[in-house]
């Protein structure tokens, strides 16, 4: 197996606060990693560092053999990393379909000039985009495809989360980062989410996924590798059962009033 993402000694400071403290790990192509940890542990910061939202104070991020430390987000997306956000960031006034098409912009050839001077080529590319977007909307559970002309802001919470994933997939990523995808979902919706992720992995065996989750129902479904972060440090790593049983992990959750867990 070859390494897709390699994080080496990454530290991220915000003033006096150390959000990530000398974090080192790597993930292989086609693997799934679940990241758990109490509120404020540094999980989302990890995604922000990987996707170039923040440049780490020190350390290195290597993706698919290239150093991407602090590279701008558009370049990171172009290289093959896509993410969803903990708090949904859809364009709520745009249609469901348009939200997915926007996710494709790093993979389309037509720029503004080309659209003006070669409208035929641009129209053909647009038609292909619509078709691809519709395919993505048909993939997951739920009925996003039937709702494709609705403004995204009018979707139910679970559908919004699903749409975020469809939009991330539109950039044809090699690595998909999901930040608490089950937030706002009930148990049935969460089970459907798990099934969607599992199907995605079986259809794209090369795709790697990092999943930040508080819901152990989801983590348990992807038990092969779990990492627990606390105060910016990796405190445990291994299979789900071993990490859950780790006294440091229990302490981290219990010690913080266990708002989730
Ligand atoms: N831009 C920023 N400026 C200052 N502090 C920040 C910034 N981003 C994150 N932090 C701080 O870094 C720490 C880690 O935050 P982060 O959002 O990564 O936690 P998290 O593990 O994702 O938590 P949660 O489970 O609540 O989403 C927190 O103390 C947070 O307040
Ligand atoms: Mg977070």
GROMACS .gro file of C-alpha atoms and ligand atoms in nm:
model
  293
    1UNK     CA    1   0.000   0.000   0.000
    2UNK     CA    2   0.129   0.347  -0.076
    3UNK     CA    3   0.102   0.652   0.145
    4UNK     CA    4  -0.141   0.918   0.025
    5UNK     CA    5  -0.129   1.174   0.304
    6UNK     CA    6   0.168   1.220   0.531
    7UNK     CA    7   0.156   1.460   0.826
    8UNK     CA    8   0.491   1.518   0.992
    9UNK     CA    9   0.542   1.702   1.319
   10UNK     CA   10   0.260   1.946   1.250
   11UNK     CA   11   0.207   2.214   1.513
   12UNK     CA   12  -0.058   2.484   1.482
   13UNK     CA   13  -0.056   2.769   1.730
   14UNK     CA   14  -0.312   3.044   1.761
   15UNK     CA   15  -0.136   3.296   1.982
   16UNK     CA   16  -0.071   3.111   2.305
   17UNK     CA   17  -0.305   2.825   2.221
   18UNK     CA   18  -0.159   2.508   2.076
   19UNK     CA   19  -0.440   2.362   1.864
   20UNK     CA   20  -0.218   2.091   1.714
   21UNK     CA   21   0.089   1.977   1.901
   22UNK     CA   22   0.352   1.791   1.699
   23UNK     CA   23   0.109   1.566   1.515
   24UNK     CA   24   0.254   1.289   1.300
   25UNK     CA   25   0.062   1.023   1.107
   26UNK     CA   26   0.003   0.904   0.755
   27UNK     CA   27  -0.273   0.731   0.567
   28UNK     CA   28  -0.260   0.490   0.278
   29UNK     CA   29  -0.449   0.497  -0.047
   30UNK     CA   30  -0.790   0.341  -0.013
   31UNK     CA   31  -0.798   0.349   0.366
   32UNK     CA   32  -1.040   0.503   0.611
   33UNK     CA   33  -0.941   0.678   0.932
   34UNK     CA   34  -1.180   0.796   1.200
   35UNK     CA   35  -1.071   1.087   1.419
   36UNK     CA   36  -1.236   1.127   1.758
   37UNK     CA   37  -1.171   1.352   2.055
   38UNK     CA   38  -1.351   1.598   2.283
   39UNK     CA   39  -1.467   1.945   2.180
   40UNK     CA   40  -1.183   2.181   2.106
   41UNK     CA   41  -0.930   1.897   2.072
   42UNK     CA   42  -0.802   2.019   1.735
   43UNK     CA   43  -0.986   1.788   1.494
   44UNK     CA   44  -1.124   2.054   1.260
   45UNK     CA   45  -0.795   2.241   1.281
   46UNK     CA   46  -0.631   1.930   1.139
   47UNK     CA   47  -0.860   1.950   0.835
   48UNK     CA   48  -0.795   2.323   0.806
   49UNK     CA   49  -0.421   2.262   0.801
   50UNK     CA   50  -0.447   1.981   0.545
   51UNK     CA   51  -0.667   2.192   0.314
   52UNK     CA   52  -0.453   2.505   0.335
   53UNK     CA   53  -0.700   2.715   0.532
   54UNK     CA   54  -0.422   2.750   0.789
   55UNK     CA   55  -0.051   2.726   0.731
   56UNK     CA   56   0.090   2.524   1.019
   57UNK     CA   57   0.329   2.697   1.255
   58UNK     CA   58   0.570   2.413   1.190
   59UNK     CA   59   0.575   2.070   1.031
   60UNK     CA   60   0.502   1.931   0.688
   61UNK     CA   61   0.198   1.805   0.498
   62UNK     CA   62   0.272   1.581   0.200
   63UNK     CA   63  -0.003   1.465  -0.032
   64UNK     CA   64   0.047   1.214  -0.311
   65UNK     CA   65   0.420   1.276  -0.302
   66UNK     CA   66   0.398   1.659  -0.313
   67UNK     CA   67   0.465   1.903  -0.030
   68UNK     CA   68   0.138   2.094   0.012
   69UNK     CA   69   0.218   2.265   0.343
   70UNK     CA   70   0.035   2.598   0.349
   71UNK     CA   71  -0.060   2.576  -0.021
   72UNK     CA   72  -0.376   2.765  -0.111
   73UNK     CA   73  -0.701   2.573  -0.085
   74UNK     CA   74  -0.779   2.580  -0.459
   75UNK     CA   75  -0.449   2.408  -0.528
   76UNK     CA   76  -0.512   2.149  -0.258
   77UNK     CA   77  -0.854   2.075  -0.408
   78UNK     CA   78  -0.702   2.049  -0.754
   79UNK     CA   79  -0.451   1.796  -0.624
   80UNK     CA   80  -0.735   1.579  -0.501
   81UNK     CA   81  -0.848   1.666  -0.148
   82UNK     CA   82  -1.212   1.753  -0.086
   83UNK     CA   83  -1.391   1.820   0.238
   84UNK     CA   84  -1.720   1.887   0.403
   85UNK     CA   85  -1.758   2.136   0.687
   86UNK     CA   86  -1.878   2.085   1.040
   87UNK     CA   87  -2.124   2.371   0.989
   88UNK     CA   88  -2.283   2.335   0.646
   89UNK     CA   89  -2.144   2.576   0.388
   90UNK     CA   90  -2.383   2.533   0.100
   91UNK     CA   91  -2.495   2.819  -0.121
   92UNK     CA   92  -2.844   2.822   0.023
   93UNK     CA   93  -3.003   3.036  -0.249
   94UNK     CA   94  -2.867   2.820  -0.529
   95UNK     CA   95  -3.031   2.497  -0.636
   96UNK     CA   96  -2.916   2.160  -0.512
   97UNK     CA   97  -2.789   2.085  -0.864
   98UNK     CA   98  -2.593   2.411  -0.889
   99UNK     CA   99  -2.426   2.345  -0.555
  100UNK     CA  100  -2.285   2.020  -0.696
  101UNK     CA  101  -2.183   2.183  -1.025
  102UNK     CA  102  -1.988   2.445  -0.830
  103UNK     CA  103  -1.793   2.160  -0.673
  104UNK     CA  104  -1.668   2.070  -1.020
  105UNK     CA  105  -1.505   2.400  -1.101
  106UNK     CA  106  -1.152   2.272  -1.046
  107UNK     CA  107  -1.212   1.998  -1.302
  108UNK     CA  108  -1.370   2.206  -1.579
  109UNK     CA  109  -1.172   2.354  -1.866
  110UNK     CA  110  -1.392   2.644  -1.964
  111UNK     CA  111  -1.289   2.978  -1.821
  112UNK     CA  112  -1.474   3.305  -1.876
  113UNK     CA  113  -1.289   3.388  -2.200
  114UNK     CA  114  -1.349   3.047  -2.348
  115UNK     CA  115  -1.716   3.067  -2.257
  116UNK     CA  116  -1.737   3.399  -2.444
  117UNK     CA  117  -1.542   3.302  -2.754
  118UNK     CA  118  -1.625   2.934  -2.781
  119UNK     CA  119  -1.979   2.918  -2.647
  120UNK     CA  120  -2.040   2.581  -2.816
  121UNK     CA  121  -1.759   2.408  -2.628
  122UNK     CA  122  -1.870   2.573  -2.308
  123UNK     CA  123  -2.231   2.461  -2.356
  124UNK     CA  124  -2.117   2.105  -2.420
  125UNK     CA  125  -1.905   2.109  -2.106
  126UNK     CA  126  -2.197   2.248  -1.906
  127UNK     CA  127  -2.426   1.973  -2.029
  128UNK     CA  128  -2.167   1.715  -1.924
  129UNK     CA  129  -2.142   1.880  -1.581
  130UNK     CA  130  -2.519   1.866  -1.531
  131UNK     CA  131  -2.517   1.498  -1.619
  132UNK     CA  132  -2.232   1.424  -1.377
  133UNK     CA  133  -2.399   1.627  -1.102
  134UNK     CA  134  -2.724   1.438  -1.150
  135UNK     CA  135  -2.537   1.110  -1.126
  136UNK     CA  136  -2.381   1.222  -0.796
  137UNK     CA  137  -2.721   1.325  -0.663
  138UNK     CA  138  -2.861   0.982  -0.743
  139UNK     CA  139  -2.576   0.800  -0.564
  140UNK     CA  140  -2.651   0.840  -0.196
  141UNK     CA  141  -2.950   0.759   0.018
  142UNK     CA  142  -3.235   1.007   0.030
  143UNK     CA  143  -3.393   1.177  -0.267
  144UNK     CA  144  -3.157   1.461  -0.350
  145UNK     CA  145  -3.206   1.399  -0.720
  146UNK     CA  146  -3.581   1.459  -0.697
  147UNK     CA  147  -3.505   1.780  -0.506
  148UNK     CA  148  -3.236   1.902  -0.746
  149UNK     CA  149  -3.409   2.226  -0.847
  150UNK     CA  150  -3.488   2.334  -0.491
  151UNK     CA  151  -3.276   2.599  -0.323
  152UNK     CA  152  -3.027   2.412  -0.105
  153UNK     CA  153  -3.129   2.624   0.195
  154UNK     CA  154  -3.474   2.466   0.197
  155UNK     CA  155  -3.345   2.109   0.235
  156UNK     CA  156  -3.388   1.912   0.553
  157UNK     CA  157  -3.075   1.896   0.768
  158UNK     CA  158  -2.981   1.537   0.672
  159UNK     CA  159  -3.019   1.618   0.302
  160UNK     CA  160  -2.794   1.919   0.344
  161UNK     CA  161  -2.525   1.696   0.491
  162UNK     CA  162  -2.569   1.454   0.201
  163UNK     CA  163  -2.546   1.739  -0.048
  164UNK     CA  164  -2.220   1.855   0.109
  165UNK     CA  165  -2.075   1.511   0.042
  166UNK     CA  166  -2.205   1.508  -0.318
  167UNK     CA  167  -2.048   1.848  -0.374
  168UNK     CA  168  -1.715   1.734  -0.229
  169UNK     CA  169  -1.720   1.428  -0.458
  170UNK     CA  170  -1.779   1.651  -0.759
  171UNK     CA  171  -1.413   1.754  -0.750
  172UNK     CA  172  -1.317   1.385  -0.795
  173UNK     CA  173  -1.103   1.367  -0.483
  174UNK     CA  174  -0.845   1.106  -0.390
  175UNK     CA  175  -0.896   1.201  -0.026
  176UNK     CA  176  -1.232   1.291   0.124
  177UNK     CA  177  -1.240   1.473   0.458
  178UNK     CA  178  -1.572   1.458   0.641
  179UNK     CA  179  -1.611   1.684   0.944
  180UNK     CA  180  -1.888   1.538   1.162
  181UNK     CA  181  -2.111   1.431   0.874
  182UNK     CA  182  -2.375   1.284   1.105
  183UNK     CA  183  -2.446   1.608   1.292
  184UNK     CA  184  -2.820   1.669   1.298
  185UNK     CA  185  -2.906   1.318   1.177
  186UNK     CA  186  -3.128   1.074   1.361
  187UNK     CA  187  -3.030   0.707   1.398
  188UNK     CA  188  -3.196   0.599   1.072
  189UNK     CA  189  -3.029   0.880   0.878
  190UNK     CA  190  -2.696   0.801   1.044
  191UNK     CA  191  -2.726   0.436   0.939
  192UNK     CA  192  -2.797   0.550   0.583
  193UNK     CA  193  -2.490   0.777   0.597
  194UNK     CA  194  -2.276   0.484   0.706
  195UNK     CA  195  -2.415   0.276   0.418
  196UNK     CA  196  -2.344   0.563   0.176
  197UNK     CA  197  -1.981   0.591   0.288
  198UNK     CA  198  -1.935   0.214   0.275
  199UNK     CA  199  -2.079   0.199  -0.078
  200UNK     CA  200  -1.863   0.488  -0.188
  201UNK     CA  201  -1.556   0.304  -0.067
  202UNK     CA  202  -1.646  -0.017  -0.240
  203UNK     CA  203  -1.715   0.167  -0.566
  204UNK     CA  204  -1.392   0.368  -0.538
  205UNK     CA  205  -1.137   0.138  -0.374
  206UNK     CA  206  -0.860   0.397  -0.423
  207UNK     CA  207  -1.048   0.669  -0.234
  208UNK     CA  208  -0.920   0.748   0.115
  209UNK     CA  209  -1.149   0.893   0.378
  210UNK     CA  210  -1.081   1.076   0.703
  211UNK     CA  211  -1.387   1.103   0.916
  212UNK     CA  212  -1.419   1.328   1.221
  213UNK     CA  213  -1.701   1.195   1.434
  214UNK     CA  214  -1.852   1.225   1.777
  215UNK     CA  215  -2.112   0.960   1.701
  216UNK     CA  216  -1.966   0.622   1.797
  217UNK     CA  217  -2.233   0.458   1.581
  218UNK     CA  218  -2.042   0.588   1.278
  219UNK     CA  219  -1.693   0.525   1.415
  220UNK     CA  220  -1.784   0.168   1.500
  221UNK     CA  221  -1.883   0.110   1.138
  222UNK     CA  222  -1.530   0.198   1.023
  223UNK     CA  223  -1.333   0.031   1.298
  224UNK     CA  224  -1.005  -0.048   1.124
  225UNK     CA  225  -0.825   0.267   1.227
  226UNK     CA  226  -0.927   0.523   1.485
  227UNK     CA  227  -0.723   0.811   1.621
  228UNK     CA  228  -0.806   1.009   1.934
  229UNK     CA  229  -0.695   1.371   1.965
  230UNK     CA  230  -0.688   1.562   2.292
  231UNK     CA  231  -0.543   1.910   2.347
  232UNK     CA  232  -0.390   1.893   2.000
  233UNK     CA  233  -0.202   1.567   2.057
  234UNK     CA  234  -0.266   1.216   1.931
  235UNK     CA  235  -0.328   1.023   2.250
  236UNK     CA  236  -0.435   0.688   2.105
  237UNK     CA  237  -0.442   0.511   1.774
  238UNK     CA  238  -0.548   0.167   1.659
  239UNK     CA  239  -0.861  -0.037   1.599
  240UNK     CA  240  -1.191   0.095   1.736
  241UNK     CA  241  -1.218  -0.150   2.025
  242UNK     CA  242  -0.863  -0.085   2.146
  243UNK     CA  243  -0.895   0.294   2.123
  244UNK     CA  244  -1.231   0.299   2.298
  245UNK     CA  245  -1.092   0.088   2.581
  246UNK     CA  246  -0.779   0.303   2.617
  247UNK     CA  247  -0.779   0.470   2.960
  248UNK     CA  248  -0.641   0.794   2.813
  249UNK     CA  249  -0.932   0.811   2.572
  250UNK     CA  250  -1.186   0.749   2.846
  251UNK     CA  251  -1.018   1.013   3.059
  252UNK     CA  252  -1.021   1.265   2.772
  253UNK     CA  253  -1.394   1.225   2.722
  254UNK     CA  254  -1.492   1.192   3.086
  255UNK     CA  255  -1.264   1.473   3.194
  256UNK     CA  256  -1.452   1.716   2.970
  257UNK     CA  257  -1.805   1.655   3.087
  258UNK     CA  258  -1.852   1.431   2.781
  259UNK     CA  259  -2.072   1.669   2.587
  260UNK     CA  260  -2.078   1.408   2.313
  261UNK     CA  261  -1.927   1.056   2.324
  262LIG     N1  262  -0.883   3.053   1.384
  262LIG     C1  263  -0.865   3.026   1.513
  262LIG     N2  264  -0.818   3.120   1.598
  262LIG     C2  265  -0.800   3.093   1.728
  262LIG     N3  266  -0.825   2.976   1.787
  262LIG     C3  267  -0.872   2.878   1.708
  262LIG     C4  268  -0.896   2.897   1.567
  262LIG     N4  269  -0.942   2.781   1.516
  262LIG     C5  270  -0.949   2.695   1.619
  262LIG     N5  271  -0.908   2.752   1.733
  262LIG     C6  272  -0.898   2.689   1.865
  262LIG     O1  273  -0.824   2.569   1.849
  262LIG     C7  274  -0.876   2.467   1.934
  262LIG     C8  275  -0.915   2.349   1.848
  262LIG     O2  276  -1.031   2.381   1.773
  262LIG     P1  277  -1.098   2.281   1.671
  262LIG     O3  278  -1.209   2.355   1.605
  262LIG     O4  279  -0.994   2.221   1.585
  262LIG     O5  280  -1.157   2.170   1.769
  262LIG     P2  281  -1.244   2.041   1.735
  262LIG     O6  282  -1.169   1.924   1.786
  262LIG     O7  283  -1.283   2.041   1.592
  262LIG     O8  284  -1.372   2.063   1.828
  262LIG     P3  285  -1.528   2.031   1.804
  262LIG     O9  286  -1.546   1.887   1.838
  262LIG    O10  287  -1.598   2.119   1.901
  262LIG    O11  288  -1.559   2.063   1.662
  262LIG     C9  289  -0.994   2.528   2.008
  262LIG    O12  290  -0.947   2.571   2.133
  262LIG    C10  291  -1.033   2.646   1.921
  262LIG    O13  292  -1.092   2.749   1.997
  263LIG    MG1  293  -1.455   2.055   1.493
   0.00000   0.00000   0.00000
